[in-house]
PDB file of C-alpha atoms and ligand atoms in Angstrom:
ATOM      1  CA  MET A   3      17.912  80.907 -63.544  1.00 92.00           C
ATOM      2  CA  SER A   4      21.297  79.148 -65.287  1.00 97.00           C
ATOM      3  CA  VAL A   5      21.956  76.011 -65.418  1.00 98.00           C
ATOM      4  CA  LYS A   6      24.321  75.193 -62.727  1.00 98.00           C
ATOM      5  CA  GLN A   7      21.130  77.087 -60.410  1.00 98.00           C
ATOM      6  CA  VAL A   8      18.844  74.500 -61.388  1.00 98.00           C
ATOM      7  CA  ILE A   9      21.437  71.515 -60.925  1.00 98.00           C
ATOM      8  CA  ILE A  10      21.992  72.911 -57.876  1.00 98.00           C
ATOM      9  CA  GLN A  11      18.015  73.781 -56.930  1.00 98.00           C
ATOM     10  CA  ARG A  12      16.885  69.861 -57.818  1.00 98.00           C
ATOM     11  CA  ARG A  13      16.496  67.854 -54.701  1.00 98.00           C
ATOM     12  CA  ALA A  14      14.626  64.690 -54.135  1.00 98.00           C
ATOM     13  CA  TYR A  15      12.566  66.417 -51.195  1.00 98.00           C
ATOM     14  CA  ARG A  16       9.587  63.589 -50.191  1.00 98.00           C
ATOM     15  CA  SER A  17       6.986  66.781 -48.344  1.00 98.00           C
ATOM     16  CA  LEU A  18       5.482  67.190 -51.842  1.00 98.00           C
ATOM     17  CA  ASP A  19       1.971  69.172 -52.169  1.00 98.00           C
ATOM     18  CA  PRO A  20      -0.779  68.843 -56.151  1.00 98.00           C
ATOM     19  CA  ILE A  21       0.526  70.720 -58.072  1.00 98.00           C
ATOM     20  CA  PRO A  22      -2.529  72.848 -60.872  1.00 98.00           C
ATOM     21  CA  ILE A  23      -2.101  70.246 -64.331  1.00 98.00           C
ATOM     22  CA  SER A  24      -2.812  72.156 -68.070  1.00 98.00           C
ATOM     23  CA  THR A  25      -1.383  70.333 -71.187  1.00 98.00           C
ATOM     24  CA  GLU A  26       0.970  73.200 -71.225  1.00 98.00           C
ATOM     25  CA  LEU A  27       2.975  72.097 -68.177  1.00 98.00           C
ATOM     26  CA  LEU A  28       2.801  68.423 -70.029  1.00 98.00           C
ATOM     27  CA  ASN A  29       4.153  69.634 -73.134  1.00 98.00           C
ATOM     28  CA  ASP A  30       7.024  71.713 -71.551  1.00 98.00           C
ATOM     29  CA  LEU A  31       8.108  68.823 -69.601  1.00 98.00           C
ATOM     30  CA  ALA A  32       8.123  66.157 -73.036  1.00 98.00           C
ATOM     31  CA  GLU A  33       9.610  69.020 -74.914  1.00 98.00           C
ATOM     32  CA  CYS A  34      12.580  69.370 -72.997  1.00 98.00           C
ATOM     33  CA  ALA A  35      12.759  65.621 -72.796  1.00 98.00           C
ATOM     34  CA  GLN A  36      12.311  65.304 -76.485  1.00 98.00           C
ATOM     35  CA  LEU A  37      15.361  67.292 -76.825  1.00 98.00           C
ATOM     36  CA  ALA A  38      17.754  65.303 -75.348  1.00 98.00           C
ATOM     37  CA  PRO A  39      21.156  63.337 -77.239  1.00 98.00           C
ATOM     38  CA  SER A  40      20.746  59.124 -77.937  1.00 98.00           C
ATOM     39  CA  CYS A  41      23.132  57.129 -79.632  1.00 98.00           C
ATOM     40  CA  PHE A  42      22.133  57.317 -83.511  1.00 98.00           C
ATOM     41  CA  ASN A  43      19.511  59.609 -82.176  1.00 98.00           C
ATOM     42  CA  LYS A  44      17.041  57.258 -81.716  1.00 98.00           C
ATOM     43  CA  GLN A  45      15.188  58.325 -79.167  1.00 98.00           C
ATOM     44  CA  PRO A  46      14.638  55.291 -76.916  1.00 98.00           C
ATOM     45  CA  TRP A  47      12.431  56.873 -73.895  1.00 98.00           C
ATOM     46  CA  ARG A  48       8.732  57.256 -73.540  1.00 98.00           C
ATOM     47  CA  PHE A  49       6.466  59.010 -71.223  1.00 98.00           C
ATOM     48  CA  VAL A  50       4.392  57.840 -69.539  1.00 98.00           C
ATOM     49  CA  PHE A  51       2.411  61.328 -67.131  1.00 98.00           C
ATOM     50  CA  VAL A  52      -0.454  59.462 -64.956  1.00 98.00           C
ATOM     51  CA  THR A  53      -3.034  62.536 -64.227  1.00 98.00           C
ATOM     52  CA  ASP A  54      -5.737  60.592 -63.653  1.00 97.00           C
ATOM     53  CA  ARG A  55      -7.493  59.670 -60.393  1.00 97.00           C
ATOM     54  CA  SER A  56      -8.551  56.440 -61.024  1.00 98.00           C
ATOM     55  CA  GLN A  57      -4.864  55.630 -61.910  1.00 98.00           C
ATOM     56  CA  LEU A  58      -2.985  57.663 -59.368  1.00 98.00           C
ATOM     57  CA  GLU A  59      -5.158  55.820 -56.845  1.00 98.00           C
ATOM     58  CA  LYS A  60      -4.015  52.454 -58.993  1.00 98.00           C
ATOM     59  CA  MET A  61      -0.123  53.611 -59.053  1.00 98.00           C
ATOM     60  CA  TYR A  62      -0.201  54.349 -55.591  1.00 98.00           C
ATOM     61  CA  GLN A  63      -0.833  50.792 -54.624  1.00 98.00           C
ATOM     62  CA  ALA A  64       1.985  49.640 -56.384  1.00 98.00           C
ATOM     63  CA  LEU A  65       4.259  51.859 -54.809  1.00 98.00           C
ATOM     64  CA  SER A  66       7.629  49.911 -52.430  1.00 98.00           C
ATOM     65  CA  THR A  67       7.431  50.494 -48.255  1.00 97.00           C
ATOM     66  CA  GLY A  68       8.978  53.805 -47.541  1.00 97.00           C
ATOM     67  CA  ASN A  69       7.231  55.278 -50.626  1.00 98.00           C
ATOM     68  CA  ASP A  70       3.986  56.465 -48.749  1.00 97.00           C
ATOM     69  CA  TRP A  71       5.346  60.492 -49.539  1.00 98.00           C
ATOM     70  CA  VAL A  72       4.199  59.679 -53.132  1.00 98.00           C
ATOM     71  CA  ARG A  73       0.311  59.846 -52.217  1.00 98.00           C
ATOM     72  CA  ARG A  74       0.375  63.314 -51.619  1.00 97.00           C
ATOM     73  CA  SER A  75       1.771  64.003 -55.992  1.00 98.00           C
ATOM     74  CA  ASN A  76      -1.108  64.270 -58.712  1.00 98.00           C
ATOM     75  CA  LEU A  77       1.987  63.798 -61.541  1.00 98.00           C
ATOM     76  CA  ILE A  78       3.639  60.623 -61.481  1.00 98.00           C
ATOM     77  CA  VAL A  79       5.567  60.122 -65.026  1.00 98.00           C
ATOM     78  CA  ALA A  80       6.453  56.593 -66.086  1.00 98.00           C
ATOM     79  CA  VAL A  81       9.943  56.779 -67.859  1.00 99.00           C
ATOM     80  CA  VAL A  82       9.544  53.298 -70.041  1.00 98.00           C
ATOM     81  CA  SER A  83      12.175  52.178 -72.375  1.00 98.00           C
ATOM     82  CA  GLY A  84      13.602  49.059 -74.279  1.00 98.00           C
ATOM     83  CA  ARG A  85      17.428  47.592 -74.490  1.00 97.00           C
ATOM     84  CA  GLU A  86      16.225  46.833 -78.918  1.00 97.00           C
ATOM     85  CA  MET A  87      14.706  50.011 -78.561  1.00 98.00           C
ATOM     86  CA  ASP A  88      18.511  51.979 -78.737  1.00 98.00           C
ATOM     87  CA  CYS A  89      22.724  50.892 -79.655  1.00 98.00           C
ATOM     88  CA  VAL A  90      24.250  47.465 -78.494  1.00 98.00           C
ATOM     89  CA  ILE A  91      27.390  48.075 -79.335  1.00 97.00           C
ATOM     90  CA  GLY A  92      29.481  44.806 -78.132  1.00 97.00           C
ATOM     91  CA  GLU A  93      28.411  45.165 -74.187  1.00 96.00           C
ATOM     92  CA  ARG A  94      27.225  48.702 -74.296  1.00 97.00           C
ATOM     93  CA  GLU A  95      23.554  48.584 -73.981  1.00 98.00           C
ATOM     94  CA  TYR A  96      22.328  52.845 -75.077  1.00 98.00           C
ATOM     95  CA  PHE A  97      18.854  52.688 -73.949  1.00 98.00           C
ATOM     96  CA  LEU A  98      19.461  53.405 -70.241  1.00 98.00           C
ATOM     97  CA  PHE A  99      21.955  55.696 -70.834  1.00 98.00           C
ATOM     98  CA  ASP A 100      19.853  57.959 -73.348  1.00 98.00           C
ATOM     99  CA  THR A 101      16.376  57.155 -71.308  1.00 98.00           C
ATOM    100  CA  GLY A 102      18.595  59.215 -68.711  1.00 98.00           C
ATOM    101  CA  MET A 103      19.609  61.661 -70.334  1.00 98.00           C
ATOM    102  CA  ALA A 104      16.276  62.090 -71.145  1.00 99.00           C
ATOM    103  CA  ASN A 105      15.074  62.329 -67.995  1.00 98.00           C
ATOM    104  CA  ALA A 106      17.422  64.475 -66.715  1.00 98.00           C
ATOM    105  CA  PHE A 107      16.223  67.349 -68.661  1.00 98.00           C
ATOM    106  CA  LEU A 108      12.378  66.883 -68.199  1.00 98.00           C
ATOM    107  CA  MET A 109      13.188  67.200 -63.883  1.00 99.00           C
ATOM    108  CA  LEU A 110      15.503  69.826 -64.779  1.00 98.00           C
ATOM    109  CA  ARG A 111      13.120  70.992 -66.066  1.00 98.00           C
ATOM    110  CA  ALA A 112      10.433  71.141 -63.386  1.00 98.00           C
ATOM    111  CA  THR A 113      12.661  72.673 -61.504  1.00 98.00           C
ATOM    112  CA  GLU A 114      13.300  75.351 -63.267  1.00 98.00           C
ATOM    113  CA  LEU A 115       9.751  75.553 -63.163  1.00 98.00           C
ATOM    114  CA  GLY A 116       9.485  75.801 -59.183  1.00 98.00           C
ATOM    115  CA  LEU A 117       8.356  71.813 -59.254  1.00 98.00           C
ATOM    116  CA  VAL A 118      10.189  69.120 -57.778  1.00 98.00           C
ATOM    117  CA  ALA A 119      10.494  66.068 -59.754  1.00 98.00           C
ATOM    118  CA  HIS A 120      11.513  63.038 -57.787  1.00 98.00           C
ATOM    119  CA  PRO A 121      12.497  59.606 -59.066  1.00 98.00           C
ATOM    120  CA  ILE A 122      12.543  56.547 -57.745  1.00 98.00           C
ATOM    121  CA  ALA A 123      13.127  52.835 -58.305  1.00 98.00           C
ATOM    122  CA  GLY A 124      10.605  52.028 -55.396  1.00 98.00           C
ATOM    123  CA  PHE A 125       7.603  50.565 -56.662  1.00 98.00           C
ATOM    124  CA  ASP A 126       6.375  47.186 -58.865  1.00 98.00           C
ATOM    125  CA  GLU A 127       6.587  46.584 -61.483  1.00 98.00           C
ATOM    126  CA  ALA A 128       4.892  44.231 -63.302  1.00 98.00           C
ATOM    127  CA  ARG A 129       2.060  46.307 -61.230  1.00 98.00           C
ATOM    128  CA  VAL A 130       2.961  49.440 -63.240  1.00 98.00           C
ATOM    129  CA  LYS A 131       3.195  47.347 -66.188  1.00 98.00           C
ATOM    130  CA  GLU A 132      -0.176  46.109 -65.962  1.00 98.00           C
ATOM    131  CA  ILE A 133      -2.232  49.547 -64.623  1.00 98.00           C
ATOM    132  CA  LEU A 134      -0.683  51.485 -67.523  1.00 98.00           C
ATOM    133  CA  ALA A 135      -0.964  48.903 -70.172  1.00 98.00           C
ATOM    134  CA  ILE A 136       3.151  48.485 -70.701  1.00 98.00           C
ATOM    135  CA  PRO A 137       4.402  45.891 -73.099  1.00 97.00           C
ATOM    136  CA  SER A 138       5.665  43.924 -72.000  1.00 96.00           C
ATOM    137  CA  GLU A 139       9.159  43.752 -73.627  1.00 97.00           C
ATOM    138  CA  LEU A 140       9.520  47.365 -72.474  1.00 98.00           C
ATOM    139  CA  GLN A 141      11.465  48.145 -68.734  1.00 98.00           C
ATOM    140  CA  VAL A 142       9.315  51.021 -65.945  1.00 98.00           C
ATOM    141  CA  ILE A 143      13.226  52.112 -65.876  1.00 98.00           C
ATOM    142  CA  ALA A 144      11.776  54.800 -63.287  1.00 98.00           C
ATOM    143  CA  LEU A 145       8.690  56.336 -62.154  1.00 98.00           C
ATOM    144  CA  VAL A 146       9.383  60.108 -61.445  1.00 99.00           C
ATOM    145  CA  ILE A 147       7.122  62.165 -59.052  1.00 99.00           C
ATOM    146  CA  ILE A 148       5.864  65.471 -59.274  1.00 98.00           C
ATOM    147  CA  GLY A 149       4.758  68.019 -57.014  1.00 98.00           C
ATOM    148  CA  ALA A 150       5.084  71.081 -55.069  1.00 98.00           C
ATOM    149  CA  ARG A 151       7.671  71.599 -52.074  1.00 98.00           C
ATOM    150  CA  ALA A 152       4.688  72.043 -49.118  1.00 98.00           C
ATOM    151  CA  GLU A 153       5.397  74.531 -47.204  1.00 97.00           C
ATOM    152  CA  LYS A 154       5.857  71.929 -43.869  1.00 97.00           C
ATOM    153  CA  ILE A 155       7.719  68.719 -43.989  1.00 97.00           C
ATOM    154  CA  ASN A 156       5.171  65.887 -44.238  1.00 97.00           C
ATOM    155  CA  PRO A 157       5.259  64.012 -40.449  1.00 95.00           C
ATOM    156  CA  GLU A 158       4.785  60.674 -42.173  1.00 96.00           C
ATOM    157  CA  LEU A 159       8.294  61.102 -43.479  1.00 98.00           C
ATOM    158  CA  SER A 160      10.977  58.678 -41.385  1.00 97.00           C
ATOM    159  CA  PRO A 161      13.410  60.387 -39.655  1.00 97.00           C
ATOM    160  CA  ARG A 162      16.534  59.795 -42.641  1.00 97.00           C
ATOM    161  CA  GLN A 163      13.456  61.590 -44.960  1.00 98.00           C
ATOM    162  CA  ILE A 164      13.199  64.565 -42.355  1.00 98.00           C
ATOM    163  CA  ALA A 165      17.119  64.774 -42.535  1.00 97.00           C
ATOM    164  CA  SER A 166      17.572  65.112 -46.025  1.00 97.00           C
ATOM    165  CA  GLU A 167      14.897  67.205 -46.505  1.00 98.00           C
ATOM    166  CA  LYS A 168      16.640  69.660 -44.205  1.00 97.00           C
ATOM    167  CA  GLN A 169      20.172  68.480 -45.904  1.00 97.00           C
ATOM    168  CA  ARG A 170      21.462  66.958 -49.224  1.00 98.00           C
ATOM    169  CA  PRO A 171      22.006  63.740 -49.048  1.00 97.00           C
ATOM    170  CA  GLU A 172      25.828  63.420 -49.007  1.00 97.00           C
ATOM    171  CA  ARG A 173      28.097  62.599 -52.301  1.00 97.00           C
ATOM    172  CA  LEU A 174      31.681  61.378 -52.778  1.00 96.00           C
ATOM    173  CA  PRO A 175      34.274  63.772 -52.543  1.00 94.00           C
ATOM    174  CA  LEU A 176      35.019  65.068 -56.078  1.00 92.00           C
ATOM    175  CA  GLU A 177      38.699  63.311 -55.979  1.00 89.00           C
ATOM    176  CA  SER A 178      37.486  59.663 -56.039  1.00 87.00           C
ATOM    177  CA  LEU A 179      34.230  60.508 -58.766  1.00 89.00           C
ATOM    178  CA  VAL A 180      36.621  61.829 -61.286  1.00 88.00           C
ATOM    179  CA  PHE A 181      40.331  60.940 -62.838  1.00 84.00           C
ATOM    180  CA  LEU A 182      42.802  63.837 -64.704  1.00 81.00           C
ATOM    181  CA  ILE A 183      44.634  61.712 -66.715  1.00 76.00           C
ATOM    182  CA  ASN A 184      48.263  62.404 -66.311  1.00 71.00           C
ATOM    183  CA  SER A 185      51.473  59.821 -65.503  1.00 68.00           C
ATOM    184  CA  ASN A 186      49.837  59.226 -62.576  1.00 63.00           C
ATOM    185  CA  HIS A 187      47.236  57.565 -64.110  1.00 59.00           C
ATOM    186  CA  GLN A 188      46.892  54.291 -64.232  1.00 61.00           C
ATOM    187  CA  ARG A 189      47.060  54.137 -60.362  1.00 60.00           C
ATOM    188  CA  ALA A 190      43.991  56.270 -60.564  1.00 57.00           C
ATOM    189  CA  ILE A 191      42.255  54.506 -62.299  1.00 58.00           C
ATOM    190  CA  ARG A 192      42.506  51.833 -59.471  1.00 60.00           C
ATOM    191  CA  ARG A 193      42.091  53.417 -56.345  1.00 60.00           C
ATOM    192  CA  CYS A 194      38.803  54.029 -58.296  1.00 57.00           C
ATOM    193  CA  TYR A 195      37.475  50.475 -57.791  1.00 58.00           C
ATOM    194  CA  ASP A 196      39.178  50.072 -53.968  1.00 52.00           C
TER     195      ASP A 196
HETATM  196  C1  FMN B 228      17.404  55.772 -59.798  1.00 72.05           C
HETATM  197  C2  FMN B 228      16.879  56.665 -58.334  1.00 72.05           C
HETATM  198  C3  FMN B 228      16.096  55.233 -57.330  1.00 72.05           C
HETATM  199  C4  FMN B 228      15.587  56.568 -56.855  1.00 72.05           C
HETATM  200  N1  FMN B 228      14.530  55.264 -55.783  1.00 72.05           N
HETATM  201  C5  FMN B 228      13.705  55.629 -54.931  1.00 72.05           C
HETATM  202  C6  FMN B 228      12.744  55.808 -54.084  1.00 72.05           C
HETATM  203  O1  FMN B 228      12.367  54.805 -54.300  1.00 72.05           O
HETATM  204  N2  FMN B 228      12.118  55.957 -53.073  1.00 72.05           N
HETATM  205  C7  FMN B 228      12.645  57.916 -52.723  1.00 72.05           C
HETATM  206  O2  FMN B 228      11.810  58.556 -51.407  1.00 72.05           O
HETATM  207  N3  FMN B 228      13.531  57.864 -52.925  1.00 72.05           N
HETATM  208  C8  FMN B 228      14.172  57.441 -54.152  1.00 72.05           C
HETATM  209  N4  FMN B 228      15.717  58.244 -54.625  1.00 72.05           N
HETATM  210  C9  FMN B 228      16.084  59.029 -54.739  1.00 72.05           C
HETATM  211  C10 FMN B 228      17.645  59.686 -54.284  1.00 72.05           C
HETATM  212  O3  FMN B 228      17.441  58.661 -52.449  1.00 72.05           O
HETATM  213  C11 FMN B 228      18.549  61.081 -54.334  1.00 72.05           C
HETATM  214  O4  FMN B 228      17.930  61.169 -55.733  1.00 72.05           O
HETATM  215  C12 FMN B 228      19.324  60.753 -53.313  1.00 72.05           C
HETATM  216  O5  FMN B 228      19.160  60.956 -52.048  1.00 72.05           O
HETATM  217  C13 FMN B 228      19.959  62.391 -53.445  1.00 72.05           C
HETATM  218  O6  FMN B 228      19.436  62.973 -52.481  1.00 72.05           O
HETATM  219  P1  FMN B 228      18.608  64.449 -53.736  1.00 72.05           P
HETATM  220  O7  FMN B 228      18.857  63.699 -54.968  1.00 72.05           O
HETATM  221  O8  FMN B 228      17.638  65.218 -53.007  1.00 72.05           O
HETATM  222  O9  FMN B 228      19.738  65.349 -53.792  1.00 72.05           O
HETATM  223  C14 FMN B 228      16.094  57.349 -55.978  1.00 72.05           C
HETATM  224  C15 FMN B 228      16.656  58.315 -57.004  1.00 72.05           C
HETATM  225  C16 FMN B 228      17.434  57.472 -57.985  1.00 72.05           C
HETATM  226  C17 FMN B 228      18.126  58.463 -58.748  1.00 72.05           C
END
């Protein structure tokens, strides 16, 4: 599969089955994240792989309403970083940007391997930090929920969630997110904030 095919194949499906967990799989995903670019090569990302049954049960307790579908996954990756771990240039803080890129590499590799890798922000960060013993100065930016796509749609999903299993949620049109610099560019960029 080409990178573009993997990008197209990636979807945030919520109907999941558990997967066989192996050291090879975890290393493979970690190695892809490891190769991401970062400001001054600071590599601010940390990934905590949760596969242990009792830890998973605790993680399920930290989920927000609407994320019960996560309980079908047996691999949760906590994506962790901190402001001080990466470049800060004036008001530009790079830790979220760089960690996001590394996470995207991990997610695309999972997709290439035929898995679903679904990022979520709907969790209680304080509880997750306690469960995983994450130092207080760091942030748990997201959890990535990994599983196999189930053949049948999870009947516990909401109507909106069921709709997005069938069809990818709509994207903004290209003309509202991409701008070509030319003599009209100032007008184009203003439109971006309309
Ligand atoms: C930072 C972030 C947070 C998200 N949080 C949740 C979440 O808490 N629960 C959920 O079901 N999906 C969550 N999603 C998934 C998005 O809803 C999904 O990516 C979006 O609707 C586009 O669908 P697609 O990824 O299948 O193209 C999140 C995605 C991102 C990137």
